[in-house]
XYZ file of C-alpha atoms in Angstrom:
712
model
C -6.052 4.285 -12.549
C -4.757 0.912 -11.411
C -4.645 0.473 -7.621
C -4.012 -3.268 -7.254
C -3.281 -6.322 -9.396
C -3.558 -9.789 -7.858
C -2.848 -13.073 -9.597
C -2.461 -16.690 -8.569
C -0.948 -19.839 -10.072
C 0.561 -18.312 -13.181
C 3.906 -19.543 -14.534
C 6.549 -19.310 -11.781
C 4.122 -17.684 -9.299
C 2.269 -20.424 -7.441
C 0.758 -18.442 -4.579
C -1.334 -15.280 -4.347
C 0.797 -12.419 -5.660
C -0.060 -8.741 -5.272
C 1.237 -5.682 -7.076
C -0.123 -2.859 -4.941
C -0.169 0.673 -6.343
C -2.090 2.131 -3.402
C 0.321 4.348 -1.514
C 1.667 3.131 1.805
C 1.625 5.372 4.860
C 5.194 6.593 4.451
C 6.442 10.134 4.292
C 8.940 10.355 1.447
C 7.997 12.035 -1.842
C 4.376 12.745 -1.044
C 4.327 14.886 -4.192
C 4.693 11.712 -6.287
C 1.230 10.550 -5.351
C -2.061 10.818 -7.194
C -4.759 11.867 -4.735
C -8.090 10.550 -6.022
C -10.104 11.614 -3.014
C -10.617 7.926 -2.290
C -7.026 6.920 -1.762
C -3.552 7.969 -2.793
C -1.910 6.042 -5.628
C 1.695 5.779 -6.813
C 2.495 6.637 -10.458
C 5.474 4.280 -10.870
C 6.373 0.725 -9.892
C 9.864 -0.652 -10.576
C 10.303 -4.434 -10.344
C 13.861 -5.672 -9.786
C 15.088 -9.218 -9.980
C 17.793 -11.490 -11.304
C 17.427 -13.453 -14.522
C 14.764 -16.168 -14.141
C 13.479 -14.573 -10.912
C 9.978 -14.226 -12.361
C 9.813 -10.445 -12.761
C 8.824 -10.718 -16.442
C 6.008 -13.067 -15.440
C 4.357 -10.207 -13.540
C 4.283 -8.271 -16.821
C 3.020 -11.351 -18.667
C 0.298 -12.025 -16.099
C -1.256 -8.604 -16.645
C -0.788 -8.909 -20.408
C -2.498 -12.324 -20.350
C -5.434 -10.922 -18.390
C -5.775 -8.009 -20.817
C -5.624 -10.212 -23.906
C -8.174 -12.650 -22.517
C -10.593 -9.809 -21.764
C -10.062 -8.339 -25.234
C -10.429 -11.569 -27.219
C -12.426 -14.176 -25.340
C -15.697 -13.307 -27.102
C -14.138 -15.219 -30.045
C -13.608 -18.380 -28.018
C -15.836 -21.395 -27.623
C -17.796 -23.132 -30.324
C -17.576 -26.736 -31.481
C -14.597 -28.914 -30.768
C -13.238 -28.576 -34.310
C -13.959 -24.858 -34.743
C -11.438 -22.050 -35.085
C -12.880 -20.499 -31.938
C -11.978 -23.617 -30.018
C -8.422 -23.538 -31.319
C -8.178 -19.856 -30.334
C -8.910 -20.811 -26.742
C -6.342 -23.609 -26.895
C -3.783 -20.943 -27.722
C -4.944 -18.804 -24.770
C -4.958 -21.496 -22.123
C -3.179 -20.257 -18.996
C 0.196 -21.612 -17.925
C -0.078 -22.625 -14.267
C 2.779 -23.404 -11.886
C 3.966 -26.775 -13.153
C 6.340 -27.976 -10.458
C 3.928 -29.466 -7.972
C 1.227 -32.031 -8.508
C -1.675 -29.856 -7.316
C -1.016 -26.488 -8.930
C -0.620 -27.738 -12.498
C -4.244 -28.919 -12.533
C -5.736 -25.951 -10.667
C -7.202 -22.709 -11.979
C -5.194 -19.540 -12.546
C -6.833 -16.350 -11.304
C -6.403 -12.658 -12.111
C -7.962 -9.629 -10.427
C -7.632 -5.857 -10.754
C -8.814 -2.927 -8.663
C -8.974 0.385 -10.495
C -10.543 3.832 -10.281
C -12.303 5.538 -13.163
C -10.591 8.928 -13.329
C -12.212 9.892 -16.624
C -15.128 11.544 -14.836
C -15.816 13.277 -11.538
C -17.675 10.229 -10.236
C -14.400 8.441 -9.407
C -16.070 5.040 -9.211
C -13.906 2.123 -8.026
C -14.025 -1.262 -9.760
C -13.080 -4.764 -8.728
C -12.893 -7.171 -11.637
C -11.419 -10.632 -11.911
C -11.707 -14.115 -13.297
C -10.277 -17.601 -12.912
C -9.579 -19.927 -15.802
C -8.287 -23.471 -16.233
C -7.640 -25.764 -19.173
C -11.396 -26.195 -19.702
C -12.410 -22.554 -19.630
C -13.564 -19.872 -17.215
C -14.327 -21.233 -13.759
C -15.234 -17.958 -12.030
C -15.743 -14.310 -12.984
C -16.848 -11.297 -10.979
C -17.369 -7.541 -11.298
C -18.133 -5.173 -8.415
C -18.382 -1.409 -8.328
C -18.246 1.178 -5.571
C -19.258 4.833 -5.637
C -16.771 7.417 -4.399
C -18.651 7.946 -1.143
C -19.727 4.324 -0.611
C -18.172 2.027 1.964
C -18.688 -1.271 0.185
C -18.667 -2.666 -3.343
C -21.936 -3.622 -5.041
C -22.130 -6.660 -7.278
C -22.649 -6.161 -11.010
C -22.272 -9.841 -11.859
C -20.842 -13.115 -10.605
C -20.530 -16.511 -12.265
C -19.082 -19.899 -11.454
C -19.865 -23.449 -12.509
C -23.211 -23.371 -10.687
C -24.156 -19.682 -10.532
C -24.872 -16.913 -13.033
C -25.861 -13.761 -11.153
C -26.358 -10.728 -13.434
C -27.974 -8.555 -10.783
C -26.208 -5.341 -11.886
C -26.762 -5.832 -15.627
C -29.874 -4.161 -17.088
C -32.637 -6.732 -17.586
C -32.856 -6.126 -21.344
C -29.317 -7.487 -21.823
C -29.449 -10.512 -19.538
C -31.115 -12.938 -21.931
C -28.558 -12.293 -24.653
C -25.741 -12.994 -22.217
C -27.380 -16.182 -20.950
C -27.908 -17.480 -24.482
C -24.496 -16.533 -25.895
C -22.196 -17.250 -22.935
C -19.880 -20.238 -23.310
C -17.493 -21.578 -20.695
C -14.414 -20.242 -22.512
C -15.879 -16.725 -22.812
C -15.725 -13.875 -20.304
C -18.898 -11.923 -19.596
C -16.861 -8.706 -19.824
C -15.691 -9.601 -23.324
C -19.061 -10.866 -24.543
C -20.849 -7.881 -22.994
C -18.551 -5.458 -24.799
C -19.297 -7.238 -28.095
C -23.020 -6.906 -27.303
C -22.453 -3.176 -26.642
C -23.534 -3.317 -23.003
C -22.151 -0.029 -21.582
C -21.035 -1.291 -18.162
C -19.144 -4.203 -19.703
C -17.763 -2.284 -22.652
C -16.267 0.122 -20.119
C -14.350 -2.733 -18.468
C -13.090 -4.099 -21.789
C -12.049 -0.619 -22.940
C -10.137 0.013 -19.707
C -7.923 -2.960 -20.490
C -7.547 -1.939 -24.135
C -6.277 1.502 -23.154
C -3.274 0.059 -21.336
C -0.083 -0.539 -23.299
C 2.712 -3.126 -23.230
C 6.274 -2.998 -24.473
C 8.824 -5.804 -24.166
C 12.254 -4.397 -24.895
C 13.872 -7.643 -23.917
C 12.403 -9.128 -27.099
C 14.330 -7.877 -30.190
C 11.493 -8.926 -32.515
C 8.958 -6.849 -30.589
C 11.404 -3.930 -30.379
C 11.789 -3.997 -34.176
C 8.022 -4.213 -34.648
C 7.479 -1.217 -32.357
C 10.048 0.810 -34.295
C 7.851 0.569 -37.432
C 5.168 2.786 -35.896
C 5.215 6.565 -35.922
C 3.698 8.874 -33.330
C 0.161 9.984 -34.218
C 0.367 13.039 -36.487
C 4.160 12.817 -36.816
C 4.166 12.929 -40.632
C 2.217 16.134 -41.192
C 1.991 17.873 -37.813
C 4.947 20.053 -36.872
C 3.742 20.336 -33.281
C 3.996 16.565 -32.864
C 7.524 16.594 -34.266
C 8.436 19.413 -31.890
C 7.083 17.378 -28.967
C 9.269 14.449 -30.010
C 12.304 16.768 -30.162
C 11.413 18.039 -26.693
C 11.152 14.456 -25.477
C 14.558 13.635 -26.993
C 16.180 16.723 -25.488
C 16.142 15.061 -22.075
C 18.849 12.681 -23.249
C 20.079 13.955 -26.664
C 19.923 17.714 -27.192
C 21.823 17.518 -30.480
C 18.651 16.504 -32.355
C 16.917 19.716 -33.449
C 14.201 18.279 -35.662
C 13.203 15.689 -38.231
C 12.749 15.546 -41.989
C 10.044 13.176 -43.235
C 9.660 12.075 -46.849
C 7.144 9.687 -48.342
C 8.556 6.923 -50.529
C 6.837 4.568 -52.914
C 5.975 1.125 -51.628
C 7.873 -1.810 -53.142
C 4.562 -3.658 -53.206
C 2.034 -1.639 -55.240
C -0.869 -3.793 -54.038
C -0.271 -2.969 -50.380
C -1.882 0.162 -49.014
C 0.745 0.815 -46.301
C 2.506 4.172 -46.581
C 6.287 4.256 -46.248
C 8.457 7.130 -45.105
C 12.123 7.904 -44.634
C 13.040 9.869 -41.522
C 16.198 11.888 -41.031
C 17.258 13.354 -37.721
C 18.461 16.944 -37.993
C 21.577 17.732 -35.914
C 23.383 21.000 -35.205
C 26.840 21.457 -36.738
C 29.561 21.990 -34.140
C 31.372 24.739 -36.098
C 28.480 26.683 -37.647
C 24.814 27.519 -37.395
C 23.985 25.052 -40.126
C 22.437 21.624 -39.651
C 23.171 18.130 -40.895
C 20.695 15.365 -41.684
C 21.343 11.769 -40.635
C 19.015 8.849 -41.419
C 17.253 7.861 -38.212
C 18.345 4.252 -38.656
C 21.958 5.364 -38.088
C 21.210 6.759 -34.645
C 22.239 4.865 -31.510
C 20.276 1.882 -30.226
C 19.133 3.992 -27.263
C 17.800 6.771 -29.493
C 15.998 4.277 -31.748
C 14.502 2.569 -28.732
C 13.200 5.840 -27.307
C 11.780 6.768 -30.714
C 9.966 3.408 -30.755
C 8.688 4.005 -27.226
C 7.377 7.519 -27.850
C 4.128 6.585 -29.688
C 3.148 4.310 -26.812
C 4.130 6.957 -24.285
C 2.073 9.514 -26.182
C -1.050 7.341 -26.055
C -0.663 6.457 -22.387
C -0.136 10.054 -21.294
C -3.167 11.225 -23.289
C -5.406 8.454 -21.945
C -4.135 8.418 -18.364
C -3.696 4.659 -18.657
C -1.023 2.150 -17.555
C 2.188 1.363 -19.430
C 3.870 -1.964 -18.700
C 7.458 -2.200 -19.936
C 9.557 -5.345 -19.646
C 13.327 -4.827 -19.482
C 13.172 -1.035 -19.711
C 16.928 -0.895 -19.203
C 17.727 -3.029 -22.298
C 20.122 -1.067 -24.519
C 19.355 2.156 -22.656
C 21.718 4.313 -20.667
C 20.581 4.557 -17.002
C 20.125 8.316 -17.361
C 17.626 7.721 -20.179
C 15.677 5.363 -17.956
C 15.737 7.920 -15.175
C 14.442 10.677 -17.443
C 11.699 8.395 -18.702
C 10.593 7.702 -15.120
C 10.571 11.405 -14.326
C 7.924 11.965 -17.017
C 5.444 9.920 -14.950
C 6.523 11.535 -11.679
C 6.063 15.073 -13.050
C 2.422 16.263 -12.789
C 3.007 18.838 -15.519
C 4.198 16.204 -17.984
C 1.627 13.697 -16.740
C -1.592 15.695 -16.150
C -3.938 12.735 -16.789
C -2.202 10.568 -14.163
C -0.804 7.799 -16.323
C 1.123 5.032 -14.564
C 4.316 3.149 -15.379
C 5.136 -0.412 -14.274
C 8.490 -1.673 -15.484
C 10.969 -4.471 -14.886
C 14.677 -3.807 -14.886
C 18.151 -4.946 -13.877
C 19.356 -1.348 -13.611
C 20.196 -0.638 -9.972
C 20.867 3.039 -10.739
C 17.186 3.676 -10.104
C 17.452 2.128 -6.636
C 18.055 5.518 -5.151
C 16.504 7.429 -2.302
C 16.270 10.503 -4.538
C 13.999 8.914 -7.175
C 11.499 6.351 -5.896
C 9.563 5.760 -2.710
C 9.921 2.447 -0.870
C 6.415 1.436 -1.983
C 7.410 2.088 -5.620
C 10.199 -0.511 -5.474
C 9.393 -4.213 -5.836
C 11.591 -7.310 -5.884
C 10.930 -10.610 -7.636
C 12.814 -13.613 -6.341
C 12.633 -17.347 -6.890
C 13.192 -19.769 -4.028
C 14.886 -23.141 -4.241
C 11.565 -24.820 -5.005
C 11.275 -22.742 -8.162
C 8.472 -20.577 -6.744
C 8.647 -16.852 -7.483
C 7.710 -14.268 -4.863
C 6.964 -10.568 -5.250
C 7.280 -8.047 -2.428
C 7.818 -4.320 -2.070
C 10.702 -2.669 -0.282
C 8.189 -1.091 2.077
C 6.843 -4.537 3.029
C 10.328 -5.922 3.511
C 11.834 -6.295 6.971
C 15.353 -7.318 7.941
C 16.320 -10.352 9.974
C 15.538 -8.480 13.185
C 11.985 -7.768 12.049
C 12.752 -4.070 11.488
C 11.318 -2.311 8.415
C 13.705 -0.853 5.858
C 14.425 2.823 6.550
C 13.944 5.513 3.924
C 17.525 6.773 4.304
C 19.226 3.437 3.579
C 21.473 2.955 0.574
C 18.987 0.850 -1.409
C 21.335 0.051 -4.281
C 24.230 -1.082 -2.064
C 22.019 -3.150 0.209
C 20.236 -4.788 -2.728
C 23.509 -5.765 -4.389
C 24.774 -7.105 -1.051
C 21.731 -9.304 -0.717
C 20.101 -7.498 2.212
C 16.691 -7.561 0.550
C 16.955 -11.178 -0.539
C 14.759 -12.357 2.279
C 11.161 -13.181 1.587
C 9.688 -11.659 4.728
C 6.363 -9.932 4.229
C 3.663 -8.734 6.584
C 1.879 -12.061 6.108
C 4.902 -13.911 7.459
C 5.170 -11.855 10.667
C 2.795 -13.016 13.418
C 2.822 -10.930 16.589
C 2.621 -13.083 19.716
C 2.366 -12.826 23.475
C 6.102 -13.344 23.897
C 8.516 -16.025 22.710
C 7.058 -18.744 24.931
C 3.640 -18.313 23.380
C 5.244 -18.286 19.933
C 6.963 -21.646 20.464
C 3.775 -23.195 21.848
C 1.839 -21.922 18.811
C 4.430 -23.458 16.463
C 4.410 -26.748 18.362
C 0.616 -26.837 18.317
C 0.661 -26.290 14.551
C 3.313 -28.893 13.738
C 3.067 -31.727 16.270
C 0.923 -34.816 16.239
C 0.821 -37.288 19.106
C 4.263 -38.901 19.465
C 6.148 -36.465 17.197
C 9.613 -35.416 18.326
C 11.397 -32.105 18.803
C 15.192 -32.065 19.048
C 16.935 -29.339 21.005
C 20.527 -28.695 22.012
C 21.325 -29.257 25.666
C 21.740 -27.505 27.979
C 18.410 -25.923 27.074
C 15.827 -23.593 28.606
C 13.913 -25.856 30.986
C 10.425 -24.753 29.844
C 11.005 -26.266 26.376
C 10.066 -29.671 27.785
C 6.648 -28.516 28.955
C 5.984 -26.644 25.685
C 6.403 -29.889 23.749
C 5.066 -32.527 26.124
C 1.893 -30.614 26.940
C 1.026 -31.142 23.270
C 1.851 -34.879 23.510
C 5.170 -34.538 21.768
C 8.565 -35.735 22.928
C 11.568 -33.456 23.538
C 14.830 -35.157 22.511
C 17.988 -33.459 23.850
C 21.229 -33.446 21.872
C 23.991 -32.699 24.352
C 26.521 -30.076 23.291
C 30.254 -30.446 23.708
C 30.563 -29.347 27.347
C 34.049 -27.960 26.803
C 32.969 -25.544 24.044
C 29.161 -25.525 24.525
C 28.851 -25.919 20.730
C 26.540 -28.533 19.113
C 28.135 -31.941 18.645
C 27.518 -33.383 15.137
C 27.411 -37.058 16.135
C 25.106 -36.494 19.096
C 22.837 -34.265 17.019
C 22.495 -36.654 14.091
C 21.791 -39.537 16.451
C 18.961 -37.545 18.058
C 17.137 -37.131 14.751
C 14.560 -39.665 13.587
C 11.692 -39.945 11.089
C 9.450 -38.626 13.892
C 11.412 -35.333 14.154
C 9.153 -32.420 13.182
C 11.391 -29.545 14.156
C 14.673 -28.657 15.815
C 14.572 -25.964 18.496
C 17.751 -23.900 18.708
C 18.532 -21.053 21.091
C 21.529 -18.816 20.368
C 22.692 -16.849 22.358
C 21.802 -19.626 24.723
C 19.937 -19.790 27.986
C 21.408 -21.125 30.314
C 24.998 -21.098 29.016
C 25.416 -17.745 27.278
C 27.005 -19.570 24.334
C 26.689 -18.175 20.802
C 26.725 -20.960 18.243
C 29.371 -20.282 15.606
C 28.839 -20.169 11.850
C 30.711 -23.463 11.626
C 28.260 -25.036 14.077
C 25.255 -23.618 12.216
C 26.520 -24.948 8.884
C 27.047 -28.361 10.469
C 23.527 -28.381 11.909
C 21.837 -27.231 8.709
C 23.847 -29.587 6.483
C 22.700 -32.528 8.607
C 19.104 -31.270 8.531
C 19.145 -30.970 4.732
C 20.404 -34.552 4.463
C 17.868 -35.930 6.939
C 15.003 -33.970 5.433
C 15.670 -35.649 2.093
C 16.184 -39.043 3.714
C 12.904 -38.923 5.673
C 10.873 -37.404 2.830
C 9.287 -34.627 4.878
C 10.335 -31.170 6.035
C 12.210 -30.730 9.293
C 11.790 -27.160 10.469
C 14.441 -25.233 12.347
C 12.845 -23.028 15.004
C 15.299 -20.351 16.094
C 14.454 -18.924 19.524
C 16.235 -15.534 19.552
C 15.253 -13.368 22.547
C 18.941 -12.686 23.281
C 20.024 -11.843 19.711
C 20.822 -8.223 20.564
C 22.710 -9.245 23.710
C 25.937 -10.502 22.133
C 29.393 -9.177 22.997
C 31.983 -8.564 20.277
C 30.640 -11.463 18.229
C 28.186 -11.773 15.350
C 25.163 -14.007 15.835
C 24.551 -15.875 12.543
C 21.140 -15.501 10.927
C 19.914 -19.048 10.487
C 17.704 -18.079 7.543
C 20.885 -17.607 5.505
C 21.724 -21.308 5.898
C 18.416 -23.165 5.944
C 15.189 -22.364 4.093
C 12.791 -24.071 6.494
C 13.694 -21.746 9.360
C 11.058 -20.188 11.618
C 12.316 -17.334 13.794
C 10.923 -16.629 17.255
C 11.670 -13.364 19.010
C 10.846 -11.616 22.277
C 11.467 -7.954 23.102
C 11.630 -8.528 26.853
C 15.427 -8.987 26.905
C 16.526 -6.466 24.264
C 14.365 -3.742 25.796
C 14.810 -4.941 29.410
C 11.078 -5.233 29.976
C 10.761 -8.622 31.722
C 7.175 -9.666 32.168
C 5.906 -7.739 29.150
C 4.651 -10.489 26.865
C 5.370 -9.255 23.336
C 7.251 -10.942 20.491
C 6.713 -12.468 17.075
C 7.011 -15.450 14.757
C 8.754 -14.684 11.458
C 8.831 -16.900 8.382
C 10.182 -16.314 4.908
C 7.838 -17.269 2.109
C 10.260 -19.956 0.933
C 9.439 -22.067 4.028
C 7.769 -25.289 2.943
C 3.973 -25.272 3.366
C 4.187 -21.548 4.105
C 0.508 -20.737 3.585
C -0.679 -23.762 5.586
C 1.681 -22.934 8.439
C 0.435 -19.356 8.658
C -3.164 -20.570 8.678
C -2.343 -23.189 11.314
C -0.498 -20.748 13.565
C -3.227 -18.150 13.286
C -5.843 -20.734 14.257
C -3.626 -22.016 17.076
C -3.375 -18.519 18.549
C -7.142 -18.451 18.981
C -7.410 -22.066 20.086
C -4.726 -21.612 22.736
C -6.342 -18.445 24.033
C -3.753 -15.875 22.981
C -6.121 -14.442 20.335
C -3.800 -11.520 19.670
C -0.620 -9.977 21.000
C -1.458 -7.187 23.457
C -2.354 -4.121 21.405
C -0.764 -1.649 23.823
C 2.614 -3.401 23.555
C 2.319 -3.472 19.765
C 1.763 0.280 19.729
C 4.685 0.690 22.094
C 6.966 -1.240 19.748
C 6.251 1.217 16.939
C 8.073 3.799 19.073
C 11.071 1.689 20.093
C 11.436 -1.191 17.613
C 15.026 -0.129 16.820
C 15.988 0.428 20.449
C 18.041 -1.865 22.657
C 19.568 -1.845 26.103
C 23.129 -0.731 26.644
C 24.840 -4.136 26.483
C 28.095 -2.675 27.798
C 26.507 -2.806 31.256
C 25.962 -6.561 30.914
C 29.426 -6.990 29.433
C 31.088 -5.217 32.350
C 29.240 -7.416 34.842
C 30.096 -10.554 32.855
C 33.788 -9.689 32.827
C 33.804 -9.041 36.574
C 32.192 -12.382 37.423
C 33.974 -14.509 34.822
C 37.434 -13.322 35.721
C 36.742 -13.408 39.471
C 35.282 -16.924 39.479
C 37.989 -18.412 37.259
C 40.676 -16.813 39.433
C 39.029 -18.317 42.509
C 39.139 -21.759 40.902
C 35.684 -22.295 39.446
C 35.339 -23.943 36.040
C 33.173 -21.910 33.683
C 33.021 -21.374 29.939
C 33.342 -17.807 28.675
C 29.838 -16.607 27.607
C 29.532 -14.584 24.392
C 25.938 -13.501 24.840
C 22.837 -13.288 27.016
C 23.463 -12.660 30.729
C 24.197 -16.148 32.039
C 27.349 -17.852 33.216
C 27.393 -21.668 33.249
C 29.556 -22.801 36.155
C 30.717 -26.304 37.130
C 29.191 -27.296 40.477
C 31.642 -28.139 43.241
C 29.842 -31.400 44.000
C 28.084 -34.026 41.909
C 24.595 -32.994 43.057
C 24.113 -29.542 41.525
C 20.806 -29.054 43.358
C 22.498 -29.520 46.761
C 25.262 -27.186 45.617
C 22.672 -24.471 44.910
C 21.184 -25.020 48.375
C 24.592 -24.588 50.032
C 25.143 -21.436 47.960
C 22.033 -19.902 49.536
C 23.904 -19.941 52.856
C 26.168 -17.281 51.329
C 23.131 -15.463 49.842
C 24.043 -16.620 46.323
C 21.060 -17.607 44.165
C 21.838 -20.024 41.326
C 19.733 -22.411 39.239
C 20.748 -26.097 39.113
C 21.929 -27.324 35.722
C 19.819 -30.483 36.043
C 16.762 -28.364 35.250
C 18.429 -27.392 31.950
C 19.624 -30.923 31.077
C 23.106 -29.952 32.218
C 23.624 -31.943 35.408
C 26.672 -31.105 37.457
C 26.528 -27.427 36.407
C 24.713 -24.326 37.642
C 23.439 -21.182 35.976
C 24.504 -17.834 37.366
C 22.471 -14.877 36.099
C 24.406 -11.617 36.040
C 21.449 -9.399 35.246
C 22.538 -7.160 38.125
C 24.510 -3.903 38.435
C 28.291 -4.181 38.263
C 28.736 -3.131 41.888
C 26.457 -5.977 43.022
C 28.631 -8.411 41.067
C 31.759 -7.013 42.707
C 30.257 -7.344 46.186
C 29.310 -10.971 45.450
C 32.903 -12.092 44.790
C 33.811 -12.669 48.486
C 30.702 -14.841 48.872
C 31.738 -16.977 45.873
C 35.223 -17.260 47.416
C 33.788 -18.339 50.759
C 31.589 -20.967 49.053
C 34.579 -22.302 47.130
C 36.709 -22.559 50.256
C 34.056 -24.648 52.036
C 34.519 -27.353 49.418
C 38.281 -27.366 49.726
C 38.202 -28.462 53.350
């Protein structure tokens, strides 16, 4: 029973890619699962993806691994030998679109459980291969009750450790092993039981590519075992067909003479027997005249028969090709039904058919998506691993089909790309520490949160402000472009904004990201867009654009302190899609920075708390009411202020040139404001309305009194 398949640097998949059949800790359809006593395993995996997304390459990666295990004992030999040419044909195809990957090894690894006996041993087997041959190979085994795997063998360019192979076989392996040959394959040829078991496990699995018409035709030439002379087998086929075509009542099989007398192949004609609609009689129709769907299912049955009997894995590419969705659904149900699938066979299939994206068929951990980013790199992730733009996991009661078609699951967020932090401030410092060298620049839109300067300059960077249009508080394209330079490492954007309460419009975001794309290409290095979003859920009657929809190199920073109204509780996260340039290096750098900077880990108690309230938010109508009271009152008095669409700040024009002195005079009326100079907005002040509505109402006379003082 397959529990995990991991591969790296194969075709469109450059990075480590995992197909995990171990069940996640979710509640839906617990009866789907195979309980091995070690862990629970899913019986079905469906892989969805557009054309050229890479979903078929997952199928091909496992097929390549299986074929190499089955055949590599033939490889090697002299340069001009047939064995050498066989290896040339089996060389792996690495990711070809960057200079490093195309020359690196491709690796493949499986975890599986032997369910053929009560021992239930677990196996970990894998190898890496490049254009020269096998670079690494390993096999480990774990007993049902054991905590850790024990090594059976390991090899690389310098090591050959056969510790778990009986001594009487070791010399033969050492003498016969060539660099193109796998120990598992050679050991099976030498009839070494432990190694023959591994080879045979791969041989028991089956593959069917229904997207390939040649392979489909080839499959259709095979008959189920015993079909010719065993009525029970024919009855089982009829029963199988009845799920989608109950008009077929049986088959008539006749042997025919071969056109080539020298060939020993036996040939048969097969008629499908149908019921007559107006009598109890039957009619025979040559099987070749049946529908494409019926012929395809007939071709699939022999493979299905073998897999169900063995309890092995069936990989099907393009299962939906020329099949009605209901046929696909019925086929899936065979693997989900313990009565039809007593030996716990598994099905992994690729498809375009969104009919199966339904909450009444598959669990979230049985649904995978393959997607290719703009760099041509494919990524594979499960629906259960997927989170939305707010960092919230996909719920089991969502309309999976609708959301998939609408692009909701197009993001490449996985657990690896979510780093819990001690608040948003810590997150930004971690990012800066990972990206900045001495003298590097960070551009931000002014007015900006005053602590940004210390975050950057403490790490010997330089914060470059790009002043917004002070009439609209939206980014100004000319000012922004002028602020960028070859030293710019990232742009720090905060919407809804502190201190202004502005929400940057989609038009502004498109302008910003279009300029970044141009400059990124011009400078020849990535410019990251760091989106600081603690106020995302505090927006009034306006949608806050998700920056990841407009720019691939976006890193999202979030804090729960505002949305949950828990100021002082340091808990947030960094979120990156896998399409972000240098994704793996950035994750490694940020993880190391967390330790180096002393954060080590986000507080565990707050993380546990978030599990209970991750979807919660404050009642923003309270903030909105207070905003409306202050905004309308101050503008009626005569103050100049721009209408805020989010957060809980009002940016107000000071009544004198020195905004700091203005704030001091305001204290005389018991009004506390922050000077705009601190936010790179001189001549303005920030009014925080994070107070009850009645407090705001009672403050209006004080604002009026302050205003009148300046009119004298």
